[in-house]
Coordinates of C-alpha atoms and ligand atoms in Angstrom, one line a residue:
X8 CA -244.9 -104.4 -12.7
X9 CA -245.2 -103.8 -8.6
X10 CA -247.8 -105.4 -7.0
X11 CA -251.2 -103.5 -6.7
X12 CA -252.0 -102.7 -3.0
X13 CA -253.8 -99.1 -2.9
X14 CA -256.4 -97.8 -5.2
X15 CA -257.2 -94.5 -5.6
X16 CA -260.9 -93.9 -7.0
X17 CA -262.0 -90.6 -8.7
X18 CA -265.6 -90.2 -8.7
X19 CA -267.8 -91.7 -5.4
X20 CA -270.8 -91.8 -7.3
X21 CA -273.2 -94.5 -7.7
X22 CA -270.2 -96.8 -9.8
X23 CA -267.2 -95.3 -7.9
X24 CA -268.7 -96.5 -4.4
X25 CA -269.4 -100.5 -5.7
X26 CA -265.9 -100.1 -7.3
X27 CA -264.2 -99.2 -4.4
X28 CA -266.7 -101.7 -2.3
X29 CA -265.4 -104.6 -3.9
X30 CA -261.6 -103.3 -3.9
X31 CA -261.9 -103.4 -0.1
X32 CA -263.5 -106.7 0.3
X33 CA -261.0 -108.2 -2.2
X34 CA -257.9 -107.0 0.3
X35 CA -257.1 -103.8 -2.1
X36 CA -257.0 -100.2 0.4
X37 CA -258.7 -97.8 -1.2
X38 CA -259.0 -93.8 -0.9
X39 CA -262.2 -92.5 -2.7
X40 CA -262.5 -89.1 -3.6
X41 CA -265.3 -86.9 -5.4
X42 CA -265.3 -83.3 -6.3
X43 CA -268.0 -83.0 -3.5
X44 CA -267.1 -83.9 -0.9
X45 CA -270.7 -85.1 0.3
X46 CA -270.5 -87.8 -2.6
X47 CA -267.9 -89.0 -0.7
X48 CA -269.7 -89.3 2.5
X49 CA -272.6 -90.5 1.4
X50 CA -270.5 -92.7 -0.6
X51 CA -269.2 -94.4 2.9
X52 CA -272.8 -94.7 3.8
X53 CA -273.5 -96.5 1.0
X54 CA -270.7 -99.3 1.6
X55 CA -271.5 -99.7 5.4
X56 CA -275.3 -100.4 4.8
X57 CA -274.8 -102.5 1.2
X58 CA -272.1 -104.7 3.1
X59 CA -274.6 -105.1 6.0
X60 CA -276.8 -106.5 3.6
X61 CA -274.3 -109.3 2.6
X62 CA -273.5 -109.6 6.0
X63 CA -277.1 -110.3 7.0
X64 CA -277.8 -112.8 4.0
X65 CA -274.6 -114.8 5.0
X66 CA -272.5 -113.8 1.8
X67 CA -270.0 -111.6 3.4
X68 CA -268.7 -112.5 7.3
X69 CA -268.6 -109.4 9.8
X70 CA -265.5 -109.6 10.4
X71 CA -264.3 -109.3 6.6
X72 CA -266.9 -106.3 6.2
X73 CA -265.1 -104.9 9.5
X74 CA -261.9 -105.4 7.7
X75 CA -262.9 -103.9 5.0
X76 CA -264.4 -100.9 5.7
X77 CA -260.9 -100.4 7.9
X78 CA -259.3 -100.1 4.0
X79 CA -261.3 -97.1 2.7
X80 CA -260.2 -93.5 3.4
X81 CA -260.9 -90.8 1.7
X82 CA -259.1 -88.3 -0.6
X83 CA -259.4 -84.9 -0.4
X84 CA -257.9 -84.0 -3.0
X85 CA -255.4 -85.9 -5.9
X86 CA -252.3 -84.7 -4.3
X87 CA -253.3 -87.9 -2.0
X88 CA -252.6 -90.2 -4.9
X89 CA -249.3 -89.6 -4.5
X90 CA -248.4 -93.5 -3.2
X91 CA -251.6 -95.1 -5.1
X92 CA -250.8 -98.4 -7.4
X93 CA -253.7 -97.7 -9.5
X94 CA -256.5 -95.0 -10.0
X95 CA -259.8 -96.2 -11.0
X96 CA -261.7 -93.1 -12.6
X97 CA -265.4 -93.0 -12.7
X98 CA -266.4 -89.7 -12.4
X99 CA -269.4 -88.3 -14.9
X100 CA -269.3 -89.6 -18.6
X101 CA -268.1 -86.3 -19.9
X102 CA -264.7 -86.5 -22.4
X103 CA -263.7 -83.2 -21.4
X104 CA -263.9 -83.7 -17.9
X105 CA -262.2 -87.2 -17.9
X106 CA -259.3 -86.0 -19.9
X107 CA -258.6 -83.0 -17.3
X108 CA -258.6 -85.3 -14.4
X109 CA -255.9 -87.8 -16.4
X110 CA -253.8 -84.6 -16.7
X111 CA -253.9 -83.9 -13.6
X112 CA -253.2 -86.9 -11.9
X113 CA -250.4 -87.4 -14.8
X114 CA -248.7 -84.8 -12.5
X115 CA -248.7 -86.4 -9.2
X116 CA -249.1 -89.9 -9.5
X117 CA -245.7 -92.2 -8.9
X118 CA -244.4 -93.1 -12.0
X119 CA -245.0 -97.3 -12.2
X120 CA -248.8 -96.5 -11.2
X121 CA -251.5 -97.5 -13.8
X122 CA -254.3 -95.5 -14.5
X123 CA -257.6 -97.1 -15.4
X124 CA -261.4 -95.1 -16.4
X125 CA -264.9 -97.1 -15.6
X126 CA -266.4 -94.9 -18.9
X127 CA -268.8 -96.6 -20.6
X128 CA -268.7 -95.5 -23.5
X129 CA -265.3 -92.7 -24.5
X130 CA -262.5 -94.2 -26.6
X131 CA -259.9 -95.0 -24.2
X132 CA -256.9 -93.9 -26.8
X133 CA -258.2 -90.9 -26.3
X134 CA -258.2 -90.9 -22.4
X135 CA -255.0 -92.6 -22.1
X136 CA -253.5 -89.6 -24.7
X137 CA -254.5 -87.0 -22.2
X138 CA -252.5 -88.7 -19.6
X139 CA -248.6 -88.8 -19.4
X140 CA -248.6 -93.3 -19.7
X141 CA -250.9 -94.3 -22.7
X142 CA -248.5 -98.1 -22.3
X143 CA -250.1 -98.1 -18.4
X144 CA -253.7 -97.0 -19.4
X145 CA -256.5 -99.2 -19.5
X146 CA -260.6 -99.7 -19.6
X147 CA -262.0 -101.4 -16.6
X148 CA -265.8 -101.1 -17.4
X149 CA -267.5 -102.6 -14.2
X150 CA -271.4 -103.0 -14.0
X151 CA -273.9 -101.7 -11.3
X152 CA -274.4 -102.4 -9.0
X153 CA -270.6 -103.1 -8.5
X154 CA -270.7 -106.1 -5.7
X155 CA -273.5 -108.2 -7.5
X156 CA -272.7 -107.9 -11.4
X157 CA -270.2 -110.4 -12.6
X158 CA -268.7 -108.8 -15.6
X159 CA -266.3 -106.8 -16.1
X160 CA -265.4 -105.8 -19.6
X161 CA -261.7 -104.4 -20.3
X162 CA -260.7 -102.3 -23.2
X163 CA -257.2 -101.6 -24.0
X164 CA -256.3 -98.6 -25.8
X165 CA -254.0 -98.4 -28.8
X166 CA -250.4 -98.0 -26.7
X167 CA -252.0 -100.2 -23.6
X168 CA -249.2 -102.4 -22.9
X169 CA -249.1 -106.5 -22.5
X170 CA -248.1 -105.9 -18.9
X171 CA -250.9 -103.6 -17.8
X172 CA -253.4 -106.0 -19.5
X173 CA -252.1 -108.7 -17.6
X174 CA -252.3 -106.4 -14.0
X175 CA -256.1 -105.7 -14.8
X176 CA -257.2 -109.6 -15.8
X177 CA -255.3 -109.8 -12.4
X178 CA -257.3 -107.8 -10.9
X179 CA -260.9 -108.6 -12.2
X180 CA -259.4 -112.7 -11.2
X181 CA -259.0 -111.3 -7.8
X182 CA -262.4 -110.2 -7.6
X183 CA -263.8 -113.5 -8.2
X184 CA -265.6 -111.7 -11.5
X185 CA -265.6 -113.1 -15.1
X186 CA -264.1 -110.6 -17.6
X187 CA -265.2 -109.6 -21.5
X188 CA -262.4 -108.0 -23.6
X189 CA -263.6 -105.3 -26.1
X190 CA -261.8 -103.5 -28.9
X191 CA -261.9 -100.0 -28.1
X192 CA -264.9 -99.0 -30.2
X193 CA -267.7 -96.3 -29.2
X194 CA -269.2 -98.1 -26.1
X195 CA -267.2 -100.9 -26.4
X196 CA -269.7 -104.4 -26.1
X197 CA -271.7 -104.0 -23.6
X198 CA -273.4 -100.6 -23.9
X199 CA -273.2 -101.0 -27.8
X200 CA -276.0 -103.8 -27.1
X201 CA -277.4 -102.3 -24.6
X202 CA -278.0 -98.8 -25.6
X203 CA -279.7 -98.8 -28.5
X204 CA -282.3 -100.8 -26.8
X205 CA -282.9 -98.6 -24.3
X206 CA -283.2 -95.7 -26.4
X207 CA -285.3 -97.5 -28.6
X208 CA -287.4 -98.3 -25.8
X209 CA -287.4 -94.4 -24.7
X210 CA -288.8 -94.0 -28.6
X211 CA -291.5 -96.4 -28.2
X212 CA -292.6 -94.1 -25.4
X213 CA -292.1 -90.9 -27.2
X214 CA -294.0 -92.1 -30.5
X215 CA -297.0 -93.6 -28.3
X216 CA -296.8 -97.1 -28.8
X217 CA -297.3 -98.1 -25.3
X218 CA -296.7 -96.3 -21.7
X219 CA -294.3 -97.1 -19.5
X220 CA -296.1 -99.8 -18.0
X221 CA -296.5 -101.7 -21.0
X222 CA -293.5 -101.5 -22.1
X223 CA -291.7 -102.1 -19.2
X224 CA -293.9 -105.2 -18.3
X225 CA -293.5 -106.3 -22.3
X226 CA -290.1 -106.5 -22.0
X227 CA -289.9 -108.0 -18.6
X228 CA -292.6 -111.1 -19.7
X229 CA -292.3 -111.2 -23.4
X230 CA -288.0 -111.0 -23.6
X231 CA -287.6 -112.3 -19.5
X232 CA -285.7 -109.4 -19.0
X233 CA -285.5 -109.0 -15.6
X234 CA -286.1 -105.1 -15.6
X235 CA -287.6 -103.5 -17.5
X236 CA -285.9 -101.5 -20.4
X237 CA -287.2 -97.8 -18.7
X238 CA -286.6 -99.2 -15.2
X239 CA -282.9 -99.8 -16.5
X240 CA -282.5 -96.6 -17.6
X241 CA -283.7 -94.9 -14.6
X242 CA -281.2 -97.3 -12.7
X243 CA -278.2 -96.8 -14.7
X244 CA -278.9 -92.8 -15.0
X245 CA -280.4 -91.0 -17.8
X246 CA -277.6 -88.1 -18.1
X247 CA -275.6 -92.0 -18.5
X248 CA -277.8 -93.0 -21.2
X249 CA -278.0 -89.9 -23.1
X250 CA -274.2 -89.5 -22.9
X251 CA -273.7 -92.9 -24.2
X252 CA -275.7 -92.9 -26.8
X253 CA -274.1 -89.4 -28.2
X254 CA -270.6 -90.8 -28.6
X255 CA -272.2 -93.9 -30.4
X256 CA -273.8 -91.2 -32.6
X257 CA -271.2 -89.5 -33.2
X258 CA -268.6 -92.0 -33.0
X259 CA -270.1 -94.4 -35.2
X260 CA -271.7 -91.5 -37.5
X261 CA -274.6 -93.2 -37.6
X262 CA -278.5 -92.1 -37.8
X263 CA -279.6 -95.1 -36.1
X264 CA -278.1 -94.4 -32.7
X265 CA -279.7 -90.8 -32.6
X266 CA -280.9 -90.1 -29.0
X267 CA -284.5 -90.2 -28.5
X268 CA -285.7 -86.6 -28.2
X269 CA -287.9 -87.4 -24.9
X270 CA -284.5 -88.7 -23.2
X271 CA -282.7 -85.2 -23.9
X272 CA -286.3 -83.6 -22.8
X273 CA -285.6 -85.4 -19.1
X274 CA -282.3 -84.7 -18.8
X275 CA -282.6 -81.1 -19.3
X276 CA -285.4 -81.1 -17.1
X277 CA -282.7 -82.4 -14.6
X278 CA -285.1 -85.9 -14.6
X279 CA -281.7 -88.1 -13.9
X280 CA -283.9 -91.6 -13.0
X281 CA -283.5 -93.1 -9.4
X282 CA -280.6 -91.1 -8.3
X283 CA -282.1 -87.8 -8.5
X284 CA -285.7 -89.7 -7.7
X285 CA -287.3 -88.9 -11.0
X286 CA -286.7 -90.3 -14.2
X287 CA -289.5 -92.4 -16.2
X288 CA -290.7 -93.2 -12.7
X289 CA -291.3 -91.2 -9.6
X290 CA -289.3 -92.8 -6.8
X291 CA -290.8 -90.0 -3.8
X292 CA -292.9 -93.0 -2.4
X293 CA -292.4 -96.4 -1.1
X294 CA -292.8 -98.1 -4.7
X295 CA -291.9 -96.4 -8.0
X296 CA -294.9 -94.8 -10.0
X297 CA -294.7 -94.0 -13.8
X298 CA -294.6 -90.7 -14.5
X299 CA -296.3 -90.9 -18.6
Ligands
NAD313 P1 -272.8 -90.6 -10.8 O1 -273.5 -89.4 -11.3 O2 -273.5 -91.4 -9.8 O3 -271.4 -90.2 -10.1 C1 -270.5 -89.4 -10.8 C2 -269.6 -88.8 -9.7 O4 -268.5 -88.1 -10.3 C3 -270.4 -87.7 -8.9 O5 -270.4 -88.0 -7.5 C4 -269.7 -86.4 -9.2 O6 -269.7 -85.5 -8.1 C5 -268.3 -87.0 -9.5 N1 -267.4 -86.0 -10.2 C6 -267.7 -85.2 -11.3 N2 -266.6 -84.5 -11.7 C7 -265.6 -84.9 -10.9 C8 -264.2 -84.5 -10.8 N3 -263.7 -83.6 -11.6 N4 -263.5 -85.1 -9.8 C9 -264.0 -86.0 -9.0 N5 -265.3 -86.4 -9.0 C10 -266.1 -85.9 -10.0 O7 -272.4 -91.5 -12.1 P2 -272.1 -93.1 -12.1 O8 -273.3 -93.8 -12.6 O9 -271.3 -93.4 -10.9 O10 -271.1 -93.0 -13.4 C11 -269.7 -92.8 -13.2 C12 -268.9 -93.4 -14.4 O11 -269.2 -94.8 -14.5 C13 -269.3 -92.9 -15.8 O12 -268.2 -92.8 -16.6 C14 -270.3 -93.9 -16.3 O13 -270.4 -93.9 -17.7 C15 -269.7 -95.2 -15.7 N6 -270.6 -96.3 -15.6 C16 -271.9 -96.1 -15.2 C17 -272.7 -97.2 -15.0 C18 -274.2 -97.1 -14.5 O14 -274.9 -98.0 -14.6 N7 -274.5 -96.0 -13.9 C19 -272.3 -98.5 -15.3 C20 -270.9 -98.7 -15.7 C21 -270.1 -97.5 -15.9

């Protein structure tokens, strides 16, 4: 297997920006691109002022940030894959849409390239069968935000083969993160944990049992979480949540992982959490502010 030196990233959304953050810190170029293109701008934004943060608190030097933000161009469109080692997708947690970008780049990507998908949740069998290299498809689940979380969890599918595993422990080693391997099962380990909580959580809400103050600070004193379970969702995105805990619904047939009904309410009301500024909180002012 060639050595890994470009990254192409699909998606430059709140997870593809950390992703392709660390890549260019850890010496990886990277081209980003998003289906809108002012994701992708924004995106650079992002980088420049998170990196000046680690600058400023002595973790990163500004010469290496320099460096770095030298490494990231962006993609207009896949056709600039063309020379890319890898492709990190992490577009929106949507099957459908997933499997039609895999075709796609099955089409122009060299042949030796891997391709890899940051879902948290979709089988990756089934994401690496929409692509033309099941043997050089794998699960590279980071955590947000990207450059602070540690883990990273990978999932290989069915026909992944011993050499790509071995290119993506590879790659996590490079990043000076610790990895989690999961079987591929309906939102692997992580989110399988995680989830059910959440939406459990969202429940407690629904049925009355507390607001979102009390819950939120129940959780954060009584468990020493250090956010609370509502703050989380809002953070990680509650069009994330909701999609997560459908395929665990369906995927594991199960009653118990039934979405709350007051998530689907706030994601229909296009209530996303922090990155549309509304979810259980309202983010409009200098400090969040519940909104039940
Ligand atoms: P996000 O909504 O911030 O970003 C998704 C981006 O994908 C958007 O910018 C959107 O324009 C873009 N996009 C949609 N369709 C596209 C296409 N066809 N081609 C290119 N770009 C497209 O969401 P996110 O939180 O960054 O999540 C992205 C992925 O990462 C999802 O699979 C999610 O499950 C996973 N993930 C999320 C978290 C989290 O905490 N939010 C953590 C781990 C993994």
């Amino acid at each position: 297997m060639g050595a890994i030196v470009t990254i192409g990233v699909v998606g430059a959304g709140q997870m593809g920006h950390g992703i392709a953050h660390v890549m260019a810190l850890a010496g990886y170029n990277v081209m980003l691109n998003d289906i809108d293109p002012d994701r992708v701008m924004a995106a650079v934004t992002s980088i420049e002022n998170n990196m000046g943060r680690q600058v400023a608190k002595g973790i990163i030097t500004q010469t290496a940030m320099t460096t770095a933000l030298a490494r990231i161009s962006r993609a207009e469109n896949f056709s600039m894959f063309a020379d890319c080692d890898l492709v990190i997708e992490s577009a929106t947690e949507n099957q459908a849409l997933k499997k039609k970008i895999f075709a796609e780049l099955s089409g122009i990507l060299k042949k030796e390239a891997l391709m890899a998908t940051n879902t948290s949740s979709i089988s990756i069998t089934g994401l690496a069968a929409s692509s033309d290299r099941p043997d050089r498809f794998i699960g590279l689940h980071f955590m947000n935000p990207v450059p602070m979380m540690q883990l990273v969890e990978i999932i290989r599918g069915i026909a992944t083969s011993k050499e790509t595993f071995e290119a993506a422990k590879a790659i996590v080693e490079r990043l000076n993160k610790t990895m989690a391997v999961s079987e591929d099962f309906p939102a692997f380990i992580v989110n399988r944990v995680l989830m059910p909580m959440l939406n459990e959580a969202i429940y407690t809400l629904y049925e009355g049992v507390g607001t979102v103050e009390a819950i939120d600070t129940g959780m954060k004193l009584g468990a020493n979480h250090p956010m609370g379970p509502l703050e989380l969702a809002d953070f990680i995105g509650l069009d994330t949540c909701l999609a997560i805990m459908q395929v665990l619904y369906e995927g594991l047939a199960d009653s118990k992982y039934r979405p709350c009904p007051l998530l689907v309410k706030y994601v229909e009301a296009g209530w996303l959490g922090r990155k549309t500024g509304r979810g259980f909180y309202d983010y409009s002012g200098a400090a969040p502010v519940p909104t039940r």
